[in-house]
Amino acid sequence: VDVRSQSPDESGAWLRWRDSVALLGGPEIKALLAQEEAGTPSTMRQLRQGVLELREGTLQPGREPLDAALASFCAAQRARPDWWIPWFGTGMAQLALARGRFPVRPAGCHTEGTSYIQDAGLAFAHALEVAPRAREAAEALGDAVEADPRWGLGDVARSALRRFAASGAEQPPNVLLLRARLEREGGGRDSVLPLLRTYLSSGGDSGVGLLEAARERFFQGDRLAAEAE
């Protein structure tokens, strides 16, 4: 069995293809799906098929295309657990099912006793274990955390995003802001203000950043500084 990790070229090509699929309409998606289904079985084919099914799920009502996308990504994940894209795709399908408010079906990559949101967060976190510099997985993990009203993914997301930061990858503002909030929730108060400063210097929303900084200083007992913000 070939156990090499997915190369940057393979990942980049798939991400570019995913972006191009987002511009296609229903008839084009159906034609491409027919081509993929008639092609030679492979992990990359499963990944392409999953993207097409996800796109189809945004163009029509019902959960069937999203369930099909989840099945495709899960199959790719089982075949190549050392690639980050199958984990990322699995999370995207689960996140789409959660946003559609569809009830959980215990099949495929589902973890017993969890919601689709929680499953998605775990999948994105695993993608970052495989590829710590994967910005797309870090941003998607942030979406999953924000979509969970109970913030039940806090510990998992905190560890995964610390790994992302330690990789040296450029951190987008939305990830920096989420890290600051997660560190505050997890008791890592010393890192909250430095993260917020980096958020502001990286082009983050100044109103949000200054409000969060004022709140943190207030929590730390520096009320005068908080009022000055």
Short mmCIF file of C-alpha atoms in Angstrom, two decimals:
data_model
loop_
_atom_site.label_atom_id
_atom_site.label_comp_id
_atom_site.label_asym_id
_atom_site.label_seq_id
_atom_site.Cartn_x
_atom_site.Cartn_y
_atom_site.Cartn_z
CA VAL A 1 0.00 0.00 0.00
CA ASP A 2 1.26 3.46 -0.91
CA VAL A 3 1.26 5.45 2.34
CA ARG A 4 2.85 8.69 1.19
CA SER A 5 1.02 11.84 2.19
CA GLN A 6 -0.97 13.81 -0.33
CA SER A 7 1.36 16.16 -2.16
CA PRO A 8 0.81 19.93 -2.32
CA ASP A 9 0.30 19.63 -6.08
CA GLU A 10 -2.49 17.08 -5.63
CA SER A 11 -4.15 19.15 -2.91
CA GLY A 12 -3.83 22.37 -4.89
CA ALA A 13 -5.28 20.82 -8.05
CA TRP A 14 -8.25 19.45 -6.14
CA LEU A 15 -8.93 22.78 -4.41
CA ARG A 16 -8.79 24.66 -7.72
CA TRP A 17 -11.14 22.11 -9.27
CA ARG A 18 -13.50 22.47 -6.30
CA ASP A 19 -13.59 26.25 -6.81
CA SER A 20 -14.40 25.84 -10.51
CA VAL A 21 -17.24 23.41 -9.74
CA ALA A 22 -18.83 26.05 -7.49
CA LEU A 23 -19.56 28.07 -10.64
CA LEU A 24 -21.44 25.30 -12.46
CA GLY A 25 -25.18 24.79 -12.81
CA GLY A 26 -27.33 21.69 -12.44
CA PRO A 27 -27.06 20.24 -15.99
CA GLU A 28 -23.29 20.62 -16.02
CA ILE A 29 -23.00 18.95 -12.62
CA LYS A 30 -25.11 15.99 -13.75
CA ALA A 31 -22.99 15.57 -16.89
CA LEU A 32 -19.75 15.60 -14.89
CA LEU A 33 -21.17 13.16 -12.35
CA ALA A 34 -22.04 10.76 -15.16
CA GLN A 35 -18.45 11.00 -16.43
CA GLU A 36 -17.00 10.33 -13.00
CA GLU A 37 -19.29 7.37 -12.36
CA ALA A 38 -18.22 5.84 -15.68
CA GLY A 39 -14.52 6.37 -14.98
CA THR A 40 -11.89 4.12 -13.46
CA PRO A 41 -12.35 3.78 -9.68
CA SER A 42 -9.77 5.74 -7.66
CA THR A 43 -9.51 7.86 -4.55
CA MET A 44 -9.22 11.05 -6.61
CA ARG A 45 -12.35 10.09 -8.52
CA GLN A 46 -14.20 9.68 -5.22
CA LEU A 47 -12.98 13.11 -4.12
CA ARG A 48 -14.10 14.74 -7.37
CA GLN A 49 -17.44 12.97 -7.16
CA GLY A 50 -17.91 14.19 -3.59
CA VAL A 51 -17.40 17.80 -4.68
CA LEU A 52 -19.92 17.43 -7.49
CA GLU A 53 -22.48 15.89 -5.15
CA LEU A 54 -21.93 18.69 -2.62
CA ARG A 55 -22.54 21.25 -5.35
CA GLU A 56 -25.65 19.39 -6.45
CA GLY A 57 -26.86 19.57 -2.86
CA THR A 58 -26.72 23.37 -2.98
CA LEU A 59 -28.78 23.46 -6.17
CA GLN A 60 -31.72 21.29 -5.18
CA PRO A 61 -33.78 20.56 -2.05
CA GLY A 62 -33.44 17.37 -0.09
CA ARG A 63 -30.56 15.58 1.54
CA GLU A 64 -29.84 12.87 -1.05
CA PRO A 65 -26.94 14.63 -2.83
CA LEU A 66 -25.38 15.55 0.53
CA ASP A 67 -25.66 11.97 1.76
CA ALA A 68 -24.04 10.84 -1.48
CA ALA A 69 -21.24 13.37 -1.02
CA LEU A 70 -20.63 12.16 2.53
CA ALA A 71 -20.48 8.55 1.30
CA SER A 72 -17.96 9.50 -1.41
CA PHE A 73 -15.69 11.38 0.98
CA CYS A 74 -15.94 8.62 3.60
CA ALA A 75 -14.89 6.05 1.02
CA ALA A 76 -11.89 8.21 0.08
CA GLN A 77 -11.10 8.65 3.77
CA ARG A 78 -11.07 4.89 4.34
CA ALA A 79 -8.84 4.38 1.31
CA ARG A 80 -6.38 7.18 2.13
CA PRO A 81 -6.55 8.23 5.80
CA ASP A 82 -3.12 9.83 5.34
CA TRP A 83 -4.55 12.44 2.93
CA TRP A 84 -6.07 15.55 4.48
CA ILE A 85 -8.52 16.26 1.64
CA PRO A 86 -10.82 13.27 2.38
CA TRP A 87 -11.14 14.41 6.00
CA PHE A 88 -11.79 17.97 4.87
CA GLY A 89 -14.41 16.82 2.36
CA THR A 90 -16.10 14.64 4.95
CA GLY A 91 -16.34 17.64 7.27
CA MET A 92 -17.76 19.84 4.52
CA ALA A 93 -20.50 17.29 3.76
CA GLN A 94 -21.36 16.95 7.46
CA LEU A 95 -21.41 20.72 7.88
CA ALA A 96 -23.79 21.03 4.93
CA LEU A 97 -26.10 18.41 6.44
CA ALA A 98 -26.05 20.27 9.76
CA ARG A 99 -26.86 23.59 8.09
CA GLY A 100 -29.75 21.91 6.29
CA ARG A 101 -31.06 20.80 9.70
CA PHE A 102 -31.25 17.20 8.56
CA PRO A 103 -31.47 14.53 11.26
CA VAL A 104 -28.40 12.40 11.80
CA ARG A 105 -28.28 9.07 10.02
CA PRO A 106 -25.86 6.68 11.75
CA ALA A 107 -23.95 5.65 8.63
CA GLY A 108 -20.64 6.27 6.92
CA CYS A 109 -18.20 8.29 9.02
CA HIS A 110 -20.68 9.14 11.78
CA THR A 111 -19.44 8.88 15.37
CA GLU A 112 -22.13 7.42 17.61
CA GLY A 113 -23.72 9.97 19.92
CA THR A 114 -22.51 13.06 18.05
CA SER A 115 -24.22 15.64 15.84
CA TYR A 116 -23.22 16.46 12.28
CA ILE A 117 -21.63 19.69 13.56
CA GLN A 118 -19.50 17.79 16.04
CA ASP A 119 -18.56 15.19 13.44
CA ALA A 120 -17.57 17.97 11.05
CA GLY A 121 -15.36 19.60 13.67
CA LEU A 122 -13.63 16.30 14.42
CA ALA A 123 -13.04 15.73 10.69
CA PHE A 124 -11.51 19.18 10.18
CA ALA A 125 -9.33 18.70 13.26
CA HIS A 126 -8.10 15.39 11.87
CA ALA A 127 -7.33 17.07 8.56
CA LEU A 128 -5.06 19.43 10.51
CA GLU A 129 -3.36 16.47 12.16
CA VAL A 130 -2.52 15.11 8.71
CA ALA A 131 -1.65 18.52 7.22
CA PRO A 132 -1.07 21.16 9.93
CA ARG A 133 -0.67 23.95 7.34
CA ALA A 134 -4.05 23.36 5.67
CA ARG A 135 -5.64 26.80 5.89
CA GLU A 136 -8.92 25.60 4.38
CA ALA A 137 -9.33 23.04 7.17
CA ALA A 138 -8.52 25.64 9.84
CA GLU A 139 -11.12 28.07 8.50
CA ALA A 140 -13.72 25.31 8.12
CA LEU A 141 -13.05 24.20 11.69
CA GLY A 142 -13.81 27.77 12.76
CA ASP A 143 -17.13 27.60 10.89
CA ALA A 144 -18.02 24.38 12.71
CA VAL A 145 -17.17 25.84 16.12
CA GLU A 146 -19.23 28.96 15.47
CA ALA A 147 -22.16 26.85 14.25
CA ASP A 148 -22.24 24.78 17.45
CA PRO A 149 -24.40 26.74 19.93
CA ARG A 150 -22.86 24.89 22.89
CA TRP A 151 -19.27 25.31 21.69
CA GLY A 152 -18.81 21.63 22.39
CA LEU A 153 -15.82 21.54 20.02
CA GLY A 154 -13.75 23.96 22.10
CA ASP A 155 -11.05 21.58 23.33
CA VAL A 156 -10.67 19.83 19.96
CA ALA A 157 -10.55 23.11 18.05
CA ARG A 158 -8.12 24.74 20.48
CA SER A 159 -5.59 21.92 20.07
CA ALA A 160 -6.00 21.76 16.30
CA LEU A 161 -5.59 25.51 15.81
CA ARG A 162 -2.54 25.58 18.06
CA ARG A 163 -1.08 22.93 15.77
CA PHE A 164 -1.98 25.08 12.76
CA ALA A 165 -0.26 28.11 14.35
CA ALA A 166 2.84 26.09 15.24
CA SER A 167 3.18 24.96 11.61
CA GLY A 168 4.16 28.50 10.61
CA ALA A 169 1.25 28.84 8.20
CA GLU A 170 -0.18 32.31 7.73
CA GLN A 171 -3.19 32.68 10.03
CA PRO A 172 -6.17 34.51 8.52
CA PRO A 173 -7.91 37.07 10.76
CA ASN A 174 -10.99 34.92 11.37
CA VAL A 175 -8.81 32.09 12.68
CA LEU A 176 -6.86 34.47 14.94
CA LEU A 177 -10.09 35.83 16.42
CA LEU A 178 -11.44 32.34 17.02
CA ARG A 179 -8.17 31.29 18.66
CA ALA A 180 -8.38 34.27 21.02
CA ARG A 181 -11.91 33.31 22.04
CA LEU A 182 -11.00 29.64 22.43
CA GLU A 183 -7.94 30.45 24.54
CA ARG A 184 -10.06 32.69 26.76
CA GLU A 185 -12.61 29.90 27.19
CA GLY A 186 -9.87 27.36 27.91
CA GLY A 187 -8.03 29.48 30.46
CA GLY A 188 -5.08 30.46 28.25
CA ARG A 189 -5.52 34.13 29.15
CA ASP A 190 -1.89 35.14 28.58
CA SER A 191 -2.24 34.53 24.84
CA VAL A 192 -5.58 36.28 24.30
CA LEU A 193 -4.39 39.89 23.99
CA PRO A 194 -1.36 39.02 21.78
CA LEU A 195 -3.70 37.10 19.47
CA LEU A 196 -6.10 40.04 19.31
CA ARG A 197 -3.24 42.44 18.50
CA THR A 198 -2.17 40.15 15.66
CA TYR A 199 -5.79 39.94 14.53
CA LEU A 200 -5.98 43.73 14.31
CA SER A 201 -2.62 44.08 12.56
CA SER A 202 -3.65 41.39 10.05
CA GLY A 203 -6.65 43.35 8.85
CA GLY A 204 -9.30 42.07 11.24
CA ASP A 205 -12.38 44.15 12.00
CA SER A 206 -11.18 46.92 14.31
CA GLY A 207 -14.51 47.26 16.09
CA VAL A 208 -14.63 43.56 16.92
CA GLY A 209 -10.95 43.40 17.85
CA LEU A 210 -11.02 46.42 20.14
CA LEU A 211 -14.23 45.24 21.81
CA GLU A 212 -12.70 41.81 22.46
CA ALA A 213 -9.51 43.41 23.80
CA ALA A 214 -11.51 45.66 26.13
CA ARG A 215 -13.50 42.68 27.34
CA GLU A 216 -10.34 40.72 28.03
CA ARG A 217 -8.73 43.56 29.96
CA PHE A 218 -11.91 43.88 32.00
CA PHE A 219 -11.85 40.17 32.76
CA GLN A 220 -8.23 40.48 33.85
CA GLY A 221 -9.12 43.31 36.22
CA ASP A 222 -7.67 46.24 34.23
CA ARG A 223 -10.88 48.27 34.18
CA LEU A 224 -9.24 51.61 33.34
CA ALA A 225 -7.57 50.15 30.27
CA ALA A 226 -10.85 48.52 29.27
CA GLU A 227 -12.71 51.84 29.48
CA ALA A 228 -9.96 53.51 27.45
CA GLU A 229 -10.45 51.00 24.63
#
